[in-house]
Every structure is written in C-alpha cells, then in structure tokens.
CSV table of N, CA and C in Angstrom, one decimal:
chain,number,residue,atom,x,y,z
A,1,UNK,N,75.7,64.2,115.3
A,1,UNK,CA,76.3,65.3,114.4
A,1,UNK,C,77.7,64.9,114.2
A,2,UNK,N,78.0,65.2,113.2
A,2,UNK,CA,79.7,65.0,112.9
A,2,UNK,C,80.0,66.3,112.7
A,3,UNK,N,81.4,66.5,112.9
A,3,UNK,CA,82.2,68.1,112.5
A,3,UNK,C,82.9,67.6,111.2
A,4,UNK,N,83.0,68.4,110.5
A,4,UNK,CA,83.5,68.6,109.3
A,4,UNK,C,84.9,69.5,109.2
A,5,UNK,N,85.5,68.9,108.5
A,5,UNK,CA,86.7,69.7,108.8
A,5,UNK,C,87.1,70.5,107.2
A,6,UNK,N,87.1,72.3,107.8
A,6,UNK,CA,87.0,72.5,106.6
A,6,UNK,C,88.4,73.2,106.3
A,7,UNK,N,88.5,73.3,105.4
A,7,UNK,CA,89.8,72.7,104.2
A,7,UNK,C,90.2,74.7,104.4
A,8,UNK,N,91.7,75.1,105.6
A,8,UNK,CA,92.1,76.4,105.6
A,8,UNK,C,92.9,76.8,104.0
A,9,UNK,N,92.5,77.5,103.5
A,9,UNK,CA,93.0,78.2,102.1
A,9,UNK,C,94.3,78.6,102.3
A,10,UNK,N,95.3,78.9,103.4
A,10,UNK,CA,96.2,79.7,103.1
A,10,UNK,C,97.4,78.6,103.6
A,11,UNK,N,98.5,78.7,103.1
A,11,UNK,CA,99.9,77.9,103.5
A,11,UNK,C,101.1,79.0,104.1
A,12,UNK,N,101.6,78.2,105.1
A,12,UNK,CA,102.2,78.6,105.8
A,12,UNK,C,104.2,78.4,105.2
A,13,UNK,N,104.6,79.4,104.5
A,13,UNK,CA,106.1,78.6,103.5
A,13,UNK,C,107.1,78.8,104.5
A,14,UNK,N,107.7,76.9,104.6
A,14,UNK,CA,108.8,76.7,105.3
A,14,UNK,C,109.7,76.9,105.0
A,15,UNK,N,111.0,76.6,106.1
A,15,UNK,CA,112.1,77.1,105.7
A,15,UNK,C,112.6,76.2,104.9
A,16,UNK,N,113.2,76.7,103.4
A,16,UNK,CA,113.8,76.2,102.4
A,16,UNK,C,113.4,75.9,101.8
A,17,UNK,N,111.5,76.1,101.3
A,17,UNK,CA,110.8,76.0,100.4
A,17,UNK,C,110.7,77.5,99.3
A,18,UNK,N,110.4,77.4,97.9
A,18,UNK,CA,110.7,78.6,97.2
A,18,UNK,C,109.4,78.1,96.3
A,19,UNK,N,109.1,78.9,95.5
A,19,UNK,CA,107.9,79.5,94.4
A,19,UNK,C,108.2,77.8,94.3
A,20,UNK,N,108.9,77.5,93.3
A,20,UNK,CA,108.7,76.0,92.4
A,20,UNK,C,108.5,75.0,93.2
A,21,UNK,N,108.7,75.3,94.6
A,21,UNK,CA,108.7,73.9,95.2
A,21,UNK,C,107.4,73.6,95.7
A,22,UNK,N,107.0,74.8,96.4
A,22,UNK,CA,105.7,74.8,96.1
A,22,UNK,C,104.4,74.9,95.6
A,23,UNK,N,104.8,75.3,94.2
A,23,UNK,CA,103.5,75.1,93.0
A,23,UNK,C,103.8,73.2,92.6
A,24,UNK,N,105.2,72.8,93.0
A,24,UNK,CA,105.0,71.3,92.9
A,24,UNK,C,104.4,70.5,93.4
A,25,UNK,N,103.9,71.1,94.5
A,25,UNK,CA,103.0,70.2,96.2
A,25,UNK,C,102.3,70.3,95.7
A,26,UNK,N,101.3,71.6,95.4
A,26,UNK,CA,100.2,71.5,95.3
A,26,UNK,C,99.9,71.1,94.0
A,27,UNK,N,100.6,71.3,92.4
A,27,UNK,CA,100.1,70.9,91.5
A,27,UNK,C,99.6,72.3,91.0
A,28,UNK,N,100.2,73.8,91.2
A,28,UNK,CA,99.2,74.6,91.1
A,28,UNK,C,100.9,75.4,90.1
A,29,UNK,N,99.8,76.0,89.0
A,29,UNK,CA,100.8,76.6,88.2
A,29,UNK,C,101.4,78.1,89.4
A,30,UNK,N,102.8,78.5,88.9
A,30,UNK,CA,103.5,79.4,89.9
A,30,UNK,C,103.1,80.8,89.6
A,31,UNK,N,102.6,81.5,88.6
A,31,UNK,CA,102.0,82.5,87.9
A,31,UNK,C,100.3,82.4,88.7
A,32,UNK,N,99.5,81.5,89.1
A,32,UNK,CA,98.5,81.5,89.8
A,32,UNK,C,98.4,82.2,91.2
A,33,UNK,N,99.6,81.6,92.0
A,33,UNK,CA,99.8,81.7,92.9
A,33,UNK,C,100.2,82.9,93.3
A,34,UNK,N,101.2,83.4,92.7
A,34,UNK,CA,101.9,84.8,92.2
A,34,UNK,C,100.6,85.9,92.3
A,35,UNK,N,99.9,85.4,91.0
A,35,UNK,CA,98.5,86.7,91.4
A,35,UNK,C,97.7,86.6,91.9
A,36,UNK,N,96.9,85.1,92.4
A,36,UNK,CA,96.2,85.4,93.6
A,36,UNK,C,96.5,85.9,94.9
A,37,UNK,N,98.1,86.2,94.9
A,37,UNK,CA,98.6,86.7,96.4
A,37,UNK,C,99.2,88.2,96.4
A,38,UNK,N,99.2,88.1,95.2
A,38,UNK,CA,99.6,90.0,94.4
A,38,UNK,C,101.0,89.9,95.3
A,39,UNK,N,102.3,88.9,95.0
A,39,UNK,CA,103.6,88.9,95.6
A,39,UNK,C,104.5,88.5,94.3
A,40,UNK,N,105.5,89.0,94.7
A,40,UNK,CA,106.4,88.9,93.9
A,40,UNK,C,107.4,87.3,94.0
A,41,UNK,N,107.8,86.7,93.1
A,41,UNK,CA,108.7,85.2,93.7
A,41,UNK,C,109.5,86.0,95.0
A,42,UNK,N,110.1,86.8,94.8
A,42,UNK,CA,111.7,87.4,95.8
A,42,UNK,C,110.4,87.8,97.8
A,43,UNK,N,109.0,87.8,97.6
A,43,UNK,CA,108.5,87.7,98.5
A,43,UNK,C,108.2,86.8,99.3
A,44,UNK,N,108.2,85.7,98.8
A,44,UNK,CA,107.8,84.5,99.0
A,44,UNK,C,109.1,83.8,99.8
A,45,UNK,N,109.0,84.0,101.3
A,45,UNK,CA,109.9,83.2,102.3
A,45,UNK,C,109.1,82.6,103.1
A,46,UNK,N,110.4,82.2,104.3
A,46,UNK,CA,109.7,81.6,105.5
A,46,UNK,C,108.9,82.1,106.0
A,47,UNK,N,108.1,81.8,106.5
A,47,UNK,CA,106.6,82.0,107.7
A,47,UNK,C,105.9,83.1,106.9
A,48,UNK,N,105.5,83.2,105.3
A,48,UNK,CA,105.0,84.2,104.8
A,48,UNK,C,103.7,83.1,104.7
A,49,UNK,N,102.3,83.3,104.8
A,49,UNK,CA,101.0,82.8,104.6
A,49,UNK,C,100.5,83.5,103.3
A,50,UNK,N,100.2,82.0,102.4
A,50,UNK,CA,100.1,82.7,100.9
A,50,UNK,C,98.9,81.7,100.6
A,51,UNK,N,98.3,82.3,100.2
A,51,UNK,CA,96.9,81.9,99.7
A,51,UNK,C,96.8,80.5,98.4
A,52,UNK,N,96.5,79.3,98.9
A,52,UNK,CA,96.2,78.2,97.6
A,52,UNK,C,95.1,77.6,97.2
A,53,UNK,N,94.6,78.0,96.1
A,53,UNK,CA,93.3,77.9,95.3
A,53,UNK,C,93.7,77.1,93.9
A,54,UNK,N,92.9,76.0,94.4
A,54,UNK,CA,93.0,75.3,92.9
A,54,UNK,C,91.9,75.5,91.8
C-alpha cells in the first residue's frame, strides 16, 4: 500500500505577504479568492488561513 498525500485546501498568509502576492503564487485571480473566503483585502494578514481553489 502506498499513502497518498492529499493536497490541504487552505494557506496559511505570511508575514509580509498581501492579496496580490498571493493570487501571484498560486496563479489564482484576487476577486476568487476574496469570495471564496467571504474577506475583505484589509482582512487578509499574517497567520490568517484562507481557502485556495483553483
């Protein structure tokens, strides 16, 4: 048997990362991210876990 390693949905935002820097990582538009997390950009800090769905 092998374990599979499955892929955690949510990111954990470092310090000094913001909205744009992070829809750049992942390649995900910032308006996506915004409503699948129902937060506002001015919400989005350190150690906030925000949901990424491509």
């Amino acid at each position: 048997m092998s374990i599979k390693k499955i892929p955690f949905p949510y990111y954990k935002v470092k310090k000094g990362e913001n909205l744009r820097i992070i829809s750049e990582k992942f390649q995900i538009e910032s308006t996506k991210i915004l409503l699948d997390n129902n937060l506002s950009p001015k919400q989005i800090k350190e150690g906030v876990f925000i949901k990424i769905q491509k």
